[in-house]
C-alpha positions as YAML, in Angstrom:
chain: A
units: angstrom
residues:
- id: 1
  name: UNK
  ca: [-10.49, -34.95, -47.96]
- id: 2
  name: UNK
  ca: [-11.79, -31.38, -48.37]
- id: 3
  name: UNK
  ca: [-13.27, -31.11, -44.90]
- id: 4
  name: UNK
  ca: [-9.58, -32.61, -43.40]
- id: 5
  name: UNK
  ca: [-8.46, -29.94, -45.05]
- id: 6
  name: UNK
  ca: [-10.22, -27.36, -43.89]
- id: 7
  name: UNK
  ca: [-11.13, -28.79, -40.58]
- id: 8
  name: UNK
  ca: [-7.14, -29.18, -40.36]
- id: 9
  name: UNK
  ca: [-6.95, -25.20, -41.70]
- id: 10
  name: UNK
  ca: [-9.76, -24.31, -39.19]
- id: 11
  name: UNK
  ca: [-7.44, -26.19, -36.25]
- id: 12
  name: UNK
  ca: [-4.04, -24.57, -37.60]
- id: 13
  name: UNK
  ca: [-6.40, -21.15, -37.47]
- id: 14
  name: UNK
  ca: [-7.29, -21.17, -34.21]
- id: 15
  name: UNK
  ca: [-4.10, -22.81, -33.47]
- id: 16
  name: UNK
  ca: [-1.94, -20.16, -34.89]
- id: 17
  name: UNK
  ca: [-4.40, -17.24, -32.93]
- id: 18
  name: UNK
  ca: [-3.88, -19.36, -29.59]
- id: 19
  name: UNK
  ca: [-0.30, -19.53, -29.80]
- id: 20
  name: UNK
  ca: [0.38, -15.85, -30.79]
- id: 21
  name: UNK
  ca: [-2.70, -15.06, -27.91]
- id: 22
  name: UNK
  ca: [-0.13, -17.48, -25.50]
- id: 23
  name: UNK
  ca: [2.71, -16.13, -26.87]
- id: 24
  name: UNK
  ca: [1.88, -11.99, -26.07]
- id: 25
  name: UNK
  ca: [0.70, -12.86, -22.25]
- id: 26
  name: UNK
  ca: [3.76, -14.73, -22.01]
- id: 27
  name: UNK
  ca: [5.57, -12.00, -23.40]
- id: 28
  name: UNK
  ca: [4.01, -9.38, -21.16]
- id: 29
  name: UNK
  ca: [4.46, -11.97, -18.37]
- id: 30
  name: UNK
  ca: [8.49, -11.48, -18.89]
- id: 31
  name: UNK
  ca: [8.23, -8.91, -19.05]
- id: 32
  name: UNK
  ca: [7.26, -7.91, -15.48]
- id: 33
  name: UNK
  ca: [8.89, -10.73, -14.15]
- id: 34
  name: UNK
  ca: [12.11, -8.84, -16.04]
- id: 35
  name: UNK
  ca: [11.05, -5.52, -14.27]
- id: 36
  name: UNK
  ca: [10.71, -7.17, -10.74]
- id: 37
  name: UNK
  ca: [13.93, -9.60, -11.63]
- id: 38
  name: UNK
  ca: [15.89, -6.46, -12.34]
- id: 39
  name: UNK
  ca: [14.96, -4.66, -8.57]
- id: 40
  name: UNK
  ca: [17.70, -5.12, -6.11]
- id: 41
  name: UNK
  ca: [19.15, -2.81, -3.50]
- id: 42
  name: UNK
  ca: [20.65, 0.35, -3.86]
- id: 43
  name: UNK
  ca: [24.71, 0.16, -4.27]
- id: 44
  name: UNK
  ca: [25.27, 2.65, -1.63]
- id: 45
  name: UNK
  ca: [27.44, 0.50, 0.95]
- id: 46
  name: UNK
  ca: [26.15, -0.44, 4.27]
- id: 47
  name: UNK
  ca: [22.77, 2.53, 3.43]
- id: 48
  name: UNK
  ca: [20.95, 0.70, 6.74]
- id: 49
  name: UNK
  ca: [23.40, 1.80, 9.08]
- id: 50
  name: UNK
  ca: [23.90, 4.80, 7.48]
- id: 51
  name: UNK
  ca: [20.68, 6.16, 7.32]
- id: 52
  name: UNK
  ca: [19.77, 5.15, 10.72]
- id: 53
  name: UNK
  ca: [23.44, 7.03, 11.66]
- id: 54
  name: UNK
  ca: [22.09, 10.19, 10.61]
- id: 55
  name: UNK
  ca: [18.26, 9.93, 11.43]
- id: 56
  name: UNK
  ca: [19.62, 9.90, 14.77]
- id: 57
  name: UNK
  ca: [21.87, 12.70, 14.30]
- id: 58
  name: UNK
  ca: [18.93, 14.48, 13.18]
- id: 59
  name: UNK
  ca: [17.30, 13.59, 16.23]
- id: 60
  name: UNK
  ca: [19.68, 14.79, 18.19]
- id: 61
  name: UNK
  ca: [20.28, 18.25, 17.05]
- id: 62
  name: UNK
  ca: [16.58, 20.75, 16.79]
- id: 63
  name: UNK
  ca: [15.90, 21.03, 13.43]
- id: 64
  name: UNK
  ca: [13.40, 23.44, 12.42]
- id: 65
  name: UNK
  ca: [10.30, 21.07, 12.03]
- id: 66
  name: UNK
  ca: [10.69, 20.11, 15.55]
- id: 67
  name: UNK
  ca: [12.93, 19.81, 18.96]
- id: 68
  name: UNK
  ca: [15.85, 17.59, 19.57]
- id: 69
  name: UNK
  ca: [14.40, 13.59, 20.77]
- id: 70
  name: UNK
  ca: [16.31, 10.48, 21.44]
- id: 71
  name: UNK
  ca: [17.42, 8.29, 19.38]
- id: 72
  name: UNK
  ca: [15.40, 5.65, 17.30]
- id: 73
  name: UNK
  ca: [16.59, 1.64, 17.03]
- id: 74
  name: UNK
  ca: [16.20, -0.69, 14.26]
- id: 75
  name: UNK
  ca: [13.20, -2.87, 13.58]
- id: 76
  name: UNK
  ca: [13.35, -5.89, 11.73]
- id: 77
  name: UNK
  ca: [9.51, -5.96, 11.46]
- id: 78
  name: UNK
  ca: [9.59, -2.76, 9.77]
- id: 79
  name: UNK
  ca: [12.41, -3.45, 7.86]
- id: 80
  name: UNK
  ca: [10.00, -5.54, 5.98]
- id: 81
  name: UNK
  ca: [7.53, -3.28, 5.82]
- id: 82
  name: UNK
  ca: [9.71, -0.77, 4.21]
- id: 83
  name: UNK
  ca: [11.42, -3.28, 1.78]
- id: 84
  name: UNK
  ca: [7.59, -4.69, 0.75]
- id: 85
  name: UNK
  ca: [7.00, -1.26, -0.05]
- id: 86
  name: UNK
  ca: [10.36, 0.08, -2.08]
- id: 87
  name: UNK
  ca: [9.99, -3.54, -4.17]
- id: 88
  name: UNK
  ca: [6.94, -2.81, -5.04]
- id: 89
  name: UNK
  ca: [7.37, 0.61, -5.97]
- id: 90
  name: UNK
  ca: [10.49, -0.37, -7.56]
- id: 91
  name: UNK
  ca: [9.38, -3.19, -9.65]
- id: 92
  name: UNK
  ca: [5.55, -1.96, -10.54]
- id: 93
  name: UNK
  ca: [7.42, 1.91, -11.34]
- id: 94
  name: UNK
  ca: [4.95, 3.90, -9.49]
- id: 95
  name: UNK
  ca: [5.36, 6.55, -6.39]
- id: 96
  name: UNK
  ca: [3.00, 6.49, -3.75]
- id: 97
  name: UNK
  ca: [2.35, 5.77, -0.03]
- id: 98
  name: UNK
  ca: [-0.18, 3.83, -0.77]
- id: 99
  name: UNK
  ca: [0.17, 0.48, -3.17]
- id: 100
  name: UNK
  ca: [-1.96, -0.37, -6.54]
- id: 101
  name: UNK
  ca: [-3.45, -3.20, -4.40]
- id: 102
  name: UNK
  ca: [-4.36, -0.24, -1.80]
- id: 103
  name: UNK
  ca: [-1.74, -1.33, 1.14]
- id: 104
  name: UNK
  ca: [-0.92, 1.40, 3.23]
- id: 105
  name: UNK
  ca: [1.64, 1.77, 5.85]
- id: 106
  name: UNK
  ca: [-0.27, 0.44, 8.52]
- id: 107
  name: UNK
  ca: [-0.81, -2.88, 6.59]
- id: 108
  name: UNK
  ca: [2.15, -3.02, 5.83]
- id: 109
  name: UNK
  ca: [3.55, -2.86, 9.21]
- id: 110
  name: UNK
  ca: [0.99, -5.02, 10.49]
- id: 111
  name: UNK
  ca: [1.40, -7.28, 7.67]
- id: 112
  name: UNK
  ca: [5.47, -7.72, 8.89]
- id: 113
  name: UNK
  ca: [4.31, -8.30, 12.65]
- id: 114
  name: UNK
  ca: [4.62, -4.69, 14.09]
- id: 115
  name: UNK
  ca: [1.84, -4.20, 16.70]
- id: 116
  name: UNK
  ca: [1.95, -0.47, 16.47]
- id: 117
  name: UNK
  ca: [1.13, 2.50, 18.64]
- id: 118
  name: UNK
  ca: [1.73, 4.89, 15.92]
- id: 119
  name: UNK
  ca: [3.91, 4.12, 12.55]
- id: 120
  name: UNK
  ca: [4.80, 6.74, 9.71]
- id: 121
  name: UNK
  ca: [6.10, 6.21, 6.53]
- id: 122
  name: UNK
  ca: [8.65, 8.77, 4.29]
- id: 123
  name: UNK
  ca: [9.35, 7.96, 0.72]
- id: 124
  name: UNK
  ca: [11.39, 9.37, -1.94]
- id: 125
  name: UNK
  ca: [12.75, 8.22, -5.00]
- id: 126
  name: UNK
  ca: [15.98, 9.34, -7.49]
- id: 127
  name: UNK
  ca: [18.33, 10.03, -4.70]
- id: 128
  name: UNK
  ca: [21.48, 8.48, -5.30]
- id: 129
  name: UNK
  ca: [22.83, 8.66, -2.34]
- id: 130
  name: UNK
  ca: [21.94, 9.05, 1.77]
- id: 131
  name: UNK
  ca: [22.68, 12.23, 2.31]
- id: 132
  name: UNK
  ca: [20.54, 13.31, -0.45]
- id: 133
  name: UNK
  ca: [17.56, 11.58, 0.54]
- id: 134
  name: UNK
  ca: [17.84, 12.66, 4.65]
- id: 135
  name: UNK
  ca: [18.62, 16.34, 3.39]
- id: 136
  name: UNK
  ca: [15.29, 16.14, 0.66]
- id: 137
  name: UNK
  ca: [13.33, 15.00, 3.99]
- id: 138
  name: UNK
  ca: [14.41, 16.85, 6.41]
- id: 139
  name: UNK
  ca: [13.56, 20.26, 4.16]
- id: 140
  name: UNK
  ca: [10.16, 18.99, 3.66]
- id: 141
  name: UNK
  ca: [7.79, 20.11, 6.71]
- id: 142
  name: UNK
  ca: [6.34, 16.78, 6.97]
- id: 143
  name: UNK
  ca: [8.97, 14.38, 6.40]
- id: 144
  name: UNK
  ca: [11.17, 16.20, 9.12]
- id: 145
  name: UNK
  ca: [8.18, 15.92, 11.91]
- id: 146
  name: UNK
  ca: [8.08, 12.55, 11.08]
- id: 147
  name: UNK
  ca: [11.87, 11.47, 11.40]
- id: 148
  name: UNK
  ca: [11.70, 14.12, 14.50]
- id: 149
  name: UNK
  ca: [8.57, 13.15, 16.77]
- id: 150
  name: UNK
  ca: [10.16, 11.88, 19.88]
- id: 151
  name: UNK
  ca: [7.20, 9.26, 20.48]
- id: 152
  name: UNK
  ca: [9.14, 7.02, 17.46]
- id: 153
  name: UNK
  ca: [11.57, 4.49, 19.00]
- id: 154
  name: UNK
  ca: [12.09, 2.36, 15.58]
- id: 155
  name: UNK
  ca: [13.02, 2.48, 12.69]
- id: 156
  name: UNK
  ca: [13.86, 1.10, 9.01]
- id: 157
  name: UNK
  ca: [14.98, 1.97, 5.63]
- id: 158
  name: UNK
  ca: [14.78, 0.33, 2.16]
- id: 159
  name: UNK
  ca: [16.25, 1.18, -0.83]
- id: 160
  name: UNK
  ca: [15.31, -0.58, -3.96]
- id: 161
  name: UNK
  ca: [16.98, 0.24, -7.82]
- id: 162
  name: UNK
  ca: [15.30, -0.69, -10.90]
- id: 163
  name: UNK
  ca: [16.99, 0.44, -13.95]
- id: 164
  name: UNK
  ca: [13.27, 0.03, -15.39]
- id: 165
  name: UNK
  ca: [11.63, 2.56, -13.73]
- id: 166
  name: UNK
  ca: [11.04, 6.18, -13.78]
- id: 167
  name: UNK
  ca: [12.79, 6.80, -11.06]
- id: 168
  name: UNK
  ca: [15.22, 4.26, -10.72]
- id: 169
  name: UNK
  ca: [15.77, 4.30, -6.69]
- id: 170
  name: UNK
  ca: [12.96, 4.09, -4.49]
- id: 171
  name: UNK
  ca: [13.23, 4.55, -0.63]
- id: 172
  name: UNK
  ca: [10.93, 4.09, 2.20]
- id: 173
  name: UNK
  ca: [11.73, 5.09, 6.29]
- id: 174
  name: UNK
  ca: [9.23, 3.90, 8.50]
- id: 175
  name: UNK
  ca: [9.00, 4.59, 12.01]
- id: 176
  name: UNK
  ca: [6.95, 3.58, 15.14]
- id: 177
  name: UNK
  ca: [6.39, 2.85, 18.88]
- id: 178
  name: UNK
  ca: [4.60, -0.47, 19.85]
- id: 179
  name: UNK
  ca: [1.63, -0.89, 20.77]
- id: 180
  name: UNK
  ca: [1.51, -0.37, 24.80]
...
């Protein structure tokens, strides 16, 4: 009866330990799910249109990173590219062109289907709004020659809000020209 006893205290033991082991990862597994759950898109109405609106009026006006180019069209392949990349940033609260799982915007974009020529990627994050985020890259040297090189003829933008993270909006432009 002793040994039941104990052999039944040893089982409740390890028991007890499993379920609170169980218990944490699934804890830390809602976690992250809550993180990602929470990520949706901005609440800036109709931001796609609006932020390829005024890339193009960028374009179209010399700025001072670079001379006035044509306008860019919309992409649906890297509109997925862009909106893998502002999700994950979004929902794993980190800032960065290139992901914890070392995806860069080439993979990305070739990931989605592009078959690029060139491709270029601009982030930001905290911007509430579009004009703040074409105004942060168009004063930033690099940013501008990237939403201003006239060899781009595509385009798309993501922005993804996560309460969660540091930031709380994350936004990625890419741009490209196919392959020829």
């Amino acid at each position: 009866m002793l040994s039941r006893i104990t052999s039944r205290s040893k089982f409740n033991a390890v028991n007890t330990v499993t379920k609170s082991l169980i218990g944490a990862m699934v804890c830390c597994m809602a976690l992250h799910t809550q993180a990602a759950a929470e990520v949706g898109d901005c609440q800036i109405a109709d931001y796609k249109n609006a932020v390829l609106a005024a890339v193009n009026a960028a374009r179209a006006q010399s700025q001072a990173c670079g001379n006035a180019v044509g306008a860019v069209g919309w992409n649906a392949q890297l509109a997925k590219a862009a909106e893998l990349h502002s999700h994950d940033m979004a929902a794993k609260n980190y800032f960065d062109h290139t992901s914890p799982q070392g995806l860069n915007m080439g993979a990305r974009a070739r990931a989605a289907g592009y078959a690029y020529g060139g491709v270029a990627e601009n982030i930001a994050a905290g911007q509430k709004a579009v004009h703040e985020v074409i105004a942060t890259w168009l004063a930033s040297p690099g940013h501008c020659r990237n939403i201003m090189n006239a060899a781009y003829q595509h385009m798309a933008i993501s922005c993804k809000h996560n309460p969660r993270a540091e930031y709380q909006t994350y936004w990625t432009l890419t741009l490209g020209h196919p392959l020829k």
